[in-house]
PDB file of C-alpha atoms in Angstrom:
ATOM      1  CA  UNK Q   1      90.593  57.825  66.692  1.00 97.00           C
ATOM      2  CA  UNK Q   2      89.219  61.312  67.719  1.00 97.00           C
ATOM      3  CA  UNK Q   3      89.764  62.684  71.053  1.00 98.00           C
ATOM      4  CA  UNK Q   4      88.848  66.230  71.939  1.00 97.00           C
ATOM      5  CA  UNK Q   5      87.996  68.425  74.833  1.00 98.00           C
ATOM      6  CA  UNK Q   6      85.673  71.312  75.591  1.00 98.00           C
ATOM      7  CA  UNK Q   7      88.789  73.176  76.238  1.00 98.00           C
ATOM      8  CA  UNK Q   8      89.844  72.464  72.345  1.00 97.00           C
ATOM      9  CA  UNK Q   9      86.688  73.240  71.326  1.00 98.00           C
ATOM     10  CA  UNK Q  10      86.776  76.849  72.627  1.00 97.00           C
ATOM     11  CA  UNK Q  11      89.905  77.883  70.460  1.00 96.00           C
ATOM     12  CA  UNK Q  12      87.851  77.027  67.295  1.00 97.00           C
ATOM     13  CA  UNK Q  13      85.000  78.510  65.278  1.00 96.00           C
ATOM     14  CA  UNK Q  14      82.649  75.317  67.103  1.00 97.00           C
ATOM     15  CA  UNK Q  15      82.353  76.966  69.827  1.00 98.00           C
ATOM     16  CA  UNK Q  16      79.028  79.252  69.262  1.00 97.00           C
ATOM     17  CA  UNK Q  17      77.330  81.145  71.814  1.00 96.00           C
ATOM     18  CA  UNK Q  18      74.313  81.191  70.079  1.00 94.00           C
ATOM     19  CA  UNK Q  19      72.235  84.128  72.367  1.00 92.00           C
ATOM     20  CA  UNK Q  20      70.758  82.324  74.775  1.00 97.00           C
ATOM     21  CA  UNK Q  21      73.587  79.670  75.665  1.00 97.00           C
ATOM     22  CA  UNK Q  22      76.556  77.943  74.373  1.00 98.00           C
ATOM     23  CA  UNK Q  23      77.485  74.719  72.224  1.00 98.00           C
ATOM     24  CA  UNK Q  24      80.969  72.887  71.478  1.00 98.00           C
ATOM     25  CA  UNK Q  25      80.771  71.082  68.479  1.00 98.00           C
ATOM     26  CA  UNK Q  26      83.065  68.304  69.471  1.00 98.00           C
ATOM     27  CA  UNK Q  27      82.352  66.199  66.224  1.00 98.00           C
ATOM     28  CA  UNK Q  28      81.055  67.643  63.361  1.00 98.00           C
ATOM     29  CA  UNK Q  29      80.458  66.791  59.345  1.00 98.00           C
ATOM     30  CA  UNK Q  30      84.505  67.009  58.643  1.00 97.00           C
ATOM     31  CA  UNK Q  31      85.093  64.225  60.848  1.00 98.00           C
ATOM     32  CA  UNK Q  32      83.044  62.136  58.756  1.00 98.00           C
ATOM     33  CA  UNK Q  33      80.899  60.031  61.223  1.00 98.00           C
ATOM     34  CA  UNK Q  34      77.517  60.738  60.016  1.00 98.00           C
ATOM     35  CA  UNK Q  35      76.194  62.537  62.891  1.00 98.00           C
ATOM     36  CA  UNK Q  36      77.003  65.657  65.149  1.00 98.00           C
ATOM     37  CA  UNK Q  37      77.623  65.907  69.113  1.00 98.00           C
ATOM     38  CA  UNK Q  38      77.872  69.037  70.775  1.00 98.00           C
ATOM     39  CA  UNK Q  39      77.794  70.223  74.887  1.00 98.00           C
ATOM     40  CA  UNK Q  40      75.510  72.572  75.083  1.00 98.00           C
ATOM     41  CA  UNK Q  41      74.607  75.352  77.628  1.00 98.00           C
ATOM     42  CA  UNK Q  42      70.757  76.715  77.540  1.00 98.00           C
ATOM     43  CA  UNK Q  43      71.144  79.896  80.145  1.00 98.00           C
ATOM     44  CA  UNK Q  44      68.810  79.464  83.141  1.00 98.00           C
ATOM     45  CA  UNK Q  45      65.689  81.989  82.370  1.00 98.00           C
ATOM     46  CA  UNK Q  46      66.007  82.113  78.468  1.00 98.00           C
ATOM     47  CA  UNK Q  47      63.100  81.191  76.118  1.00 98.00           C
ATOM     48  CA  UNK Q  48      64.508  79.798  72.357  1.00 98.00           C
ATOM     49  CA  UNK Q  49      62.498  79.259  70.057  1.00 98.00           C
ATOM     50  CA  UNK Q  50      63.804  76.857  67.508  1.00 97.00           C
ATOM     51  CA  UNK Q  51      62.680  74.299  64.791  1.00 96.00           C
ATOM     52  CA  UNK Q  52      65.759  72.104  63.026  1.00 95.00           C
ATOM     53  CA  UNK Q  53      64.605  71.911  59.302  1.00 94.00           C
ATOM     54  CA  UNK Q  54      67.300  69.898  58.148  1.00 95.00           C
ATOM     55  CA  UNK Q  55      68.472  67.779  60.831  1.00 97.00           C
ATOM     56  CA  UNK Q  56      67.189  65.446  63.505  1.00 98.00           C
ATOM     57  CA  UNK Q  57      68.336  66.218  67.253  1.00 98.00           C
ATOM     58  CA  UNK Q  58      68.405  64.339  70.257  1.00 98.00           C
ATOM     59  CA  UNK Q  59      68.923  65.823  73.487  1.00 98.00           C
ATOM     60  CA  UNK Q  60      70.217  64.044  76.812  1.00 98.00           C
ATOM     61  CA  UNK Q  61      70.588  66.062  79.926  1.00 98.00           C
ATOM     62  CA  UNK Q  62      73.549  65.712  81.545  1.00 98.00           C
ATOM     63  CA  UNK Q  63      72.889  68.692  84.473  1.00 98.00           C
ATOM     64  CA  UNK Q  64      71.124  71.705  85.433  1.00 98.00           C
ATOM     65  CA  UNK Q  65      67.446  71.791  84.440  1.00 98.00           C
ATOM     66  CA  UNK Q  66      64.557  73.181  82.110  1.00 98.00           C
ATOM     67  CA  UNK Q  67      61.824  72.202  79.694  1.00 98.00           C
ATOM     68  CA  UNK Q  68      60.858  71.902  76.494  1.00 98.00           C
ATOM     69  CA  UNK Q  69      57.907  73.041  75.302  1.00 98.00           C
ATOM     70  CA  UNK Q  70      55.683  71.714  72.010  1.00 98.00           C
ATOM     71  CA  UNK Q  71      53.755  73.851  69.330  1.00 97.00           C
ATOM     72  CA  UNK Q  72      50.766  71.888  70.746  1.00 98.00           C
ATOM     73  CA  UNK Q  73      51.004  73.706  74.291  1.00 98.00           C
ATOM     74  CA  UNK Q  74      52.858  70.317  75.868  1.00 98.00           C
ATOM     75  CA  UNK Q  75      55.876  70.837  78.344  1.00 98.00           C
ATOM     76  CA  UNK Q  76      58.132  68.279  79.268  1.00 98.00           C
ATOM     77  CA  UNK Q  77      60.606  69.210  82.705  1.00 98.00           C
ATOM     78  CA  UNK Q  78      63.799  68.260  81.286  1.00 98.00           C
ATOM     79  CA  UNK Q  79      66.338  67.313  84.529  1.00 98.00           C
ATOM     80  CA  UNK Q  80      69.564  65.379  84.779  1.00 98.00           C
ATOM     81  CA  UNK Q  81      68.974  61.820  83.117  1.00 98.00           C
ATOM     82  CA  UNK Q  82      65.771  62.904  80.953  1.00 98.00           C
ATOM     83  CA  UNK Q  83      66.403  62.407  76.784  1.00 98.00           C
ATOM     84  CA  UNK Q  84      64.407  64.740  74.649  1.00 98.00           C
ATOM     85  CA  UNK Q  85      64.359  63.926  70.750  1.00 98.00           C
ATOM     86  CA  UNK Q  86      63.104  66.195  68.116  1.00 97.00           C
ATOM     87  CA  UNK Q  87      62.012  63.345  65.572  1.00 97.00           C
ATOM     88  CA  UNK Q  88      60.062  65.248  63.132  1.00 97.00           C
ATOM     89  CA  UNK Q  89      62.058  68.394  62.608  1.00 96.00           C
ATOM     90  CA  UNK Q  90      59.597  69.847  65.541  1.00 97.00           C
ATOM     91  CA  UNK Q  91      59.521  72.788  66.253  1.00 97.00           C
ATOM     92  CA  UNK Q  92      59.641  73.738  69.855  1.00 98.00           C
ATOM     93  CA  UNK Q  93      60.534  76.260  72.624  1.00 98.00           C
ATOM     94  CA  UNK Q  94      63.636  75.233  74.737  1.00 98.00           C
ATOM     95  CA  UNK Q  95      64.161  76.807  78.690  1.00 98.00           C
ATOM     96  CA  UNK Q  96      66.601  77.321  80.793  1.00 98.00           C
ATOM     97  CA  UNK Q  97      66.039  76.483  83.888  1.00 98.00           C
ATOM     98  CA  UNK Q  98      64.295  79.242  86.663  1.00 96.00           C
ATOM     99  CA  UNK Q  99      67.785  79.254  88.409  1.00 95.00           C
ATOM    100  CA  UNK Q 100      69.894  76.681  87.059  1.00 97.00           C
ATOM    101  CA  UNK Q 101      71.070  76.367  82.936  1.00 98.00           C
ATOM    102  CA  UNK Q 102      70.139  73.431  81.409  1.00 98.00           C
ATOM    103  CA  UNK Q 103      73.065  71.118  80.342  1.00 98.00           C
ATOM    104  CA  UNK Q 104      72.731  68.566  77.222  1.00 98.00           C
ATOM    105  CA  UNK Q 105      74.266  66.640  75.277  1.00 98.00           C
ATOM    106  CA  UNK Q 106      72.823  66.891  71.935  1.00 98.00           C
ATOM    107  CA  UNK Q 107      73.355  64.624  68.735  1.00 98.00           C
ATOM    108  CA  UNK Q 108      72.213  65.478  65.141  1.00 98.00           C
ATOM    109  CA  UNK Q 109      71.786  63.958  61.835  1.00 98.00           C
ATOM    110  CA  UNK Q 110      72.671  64.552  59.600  1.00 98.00           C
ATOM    111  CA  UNK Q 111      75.938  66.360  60.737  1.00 98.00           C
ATOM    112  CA  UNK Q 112      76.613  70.035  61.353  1.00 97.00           C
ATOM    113  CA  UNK Q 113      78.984  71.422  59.963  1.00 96.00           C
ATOM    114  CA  UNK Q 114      79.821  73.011  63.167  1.00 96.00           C
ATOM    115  CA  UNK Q 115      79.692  76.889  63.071  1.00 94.00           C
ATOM    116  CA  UNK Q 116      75.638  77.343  62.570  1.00 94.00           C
ATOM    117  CA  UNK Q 117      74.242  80.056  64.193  1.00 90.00           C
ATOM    118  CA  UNK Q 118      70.653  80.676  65.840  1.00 91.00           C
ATOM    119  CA  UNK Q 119      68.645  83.743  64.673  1.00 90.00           C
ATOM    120  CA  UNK Q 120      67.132  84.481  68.047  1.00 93.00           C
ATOM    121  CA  UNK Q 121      65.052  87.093  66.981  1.00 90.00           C
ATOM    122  CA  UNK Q 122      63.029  85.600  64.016  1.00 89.00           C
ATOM    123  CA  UNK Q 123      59.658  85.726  65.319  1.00 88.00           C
ATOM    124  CA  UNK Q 124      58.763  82.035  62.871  1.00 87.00           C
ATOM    125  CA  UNK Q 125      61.976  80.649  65.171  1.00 90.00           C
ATOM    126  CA  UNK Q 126      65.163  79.876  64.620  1.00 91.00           C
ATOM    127  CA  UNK Q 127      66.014  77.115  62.048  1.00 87.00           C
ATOM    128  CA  UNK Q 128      68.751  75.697  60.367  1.00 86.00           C
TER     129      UNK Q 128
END
């Protein structure tokens, strides 16, 4: 059995602030359940752009509020019960809410490995 808080997160190398938020890795590749779940923080008025190459994400908000936005112009409102899920490696812009951060729950597959790292500043996105 694996039990582990946000609090025991933050004295390890999963917990990234990755520029425009922050994410505890509570399970990761090493604990060998085939998929990844992290908490993570998008900062009220921050734009990401971001595409997951080599992983499939699913995002449930948990609090707060924002939107994601599609390559096709599309935005969804994202709010406190909405699920998001990046099925085709999508790439997308993410939100933060206009005065609120956004709070998820995101899942992955395959696995992180738990101390990736956004490149905020790539203008093709941020991938990994």
């Amino acid at each position: 059995m694996i039990v582990r808080s946000l609090q025991d997160v933050e004295a390890t190398d999963h917990f990234v602030d990755w520029g425009n938020g922050t994410s505890h890795r509570l399970l990761t590749d090493k604990d060998g359940m085939g998929f990844s779940i992290c908490h993570t923080v998008v900062r009220a008025n921050t734009v990401s752009l971001l595409q997951y190459r080599n992983h499939l994400e699913a995002c449930y908000c948990i609090a707060g509020e924002g939107e994601v936005e599609d390559m096709d112009g599309n935005v969804f409102p994202i709010r406190k019960g909405d699920i998001y899920v990046l099925d085709k490696h999508d790439k997308h812009l993410l939100r933060g809410g206009r005065d609120k951060d956004l709070i998820l729950v995101s899942i992955f597959n395959p696995p992180l490995n738990g101390t990736e790292r956004h490149k905020l500043n790539d203008p093709a996105g941020s991938a990994y």
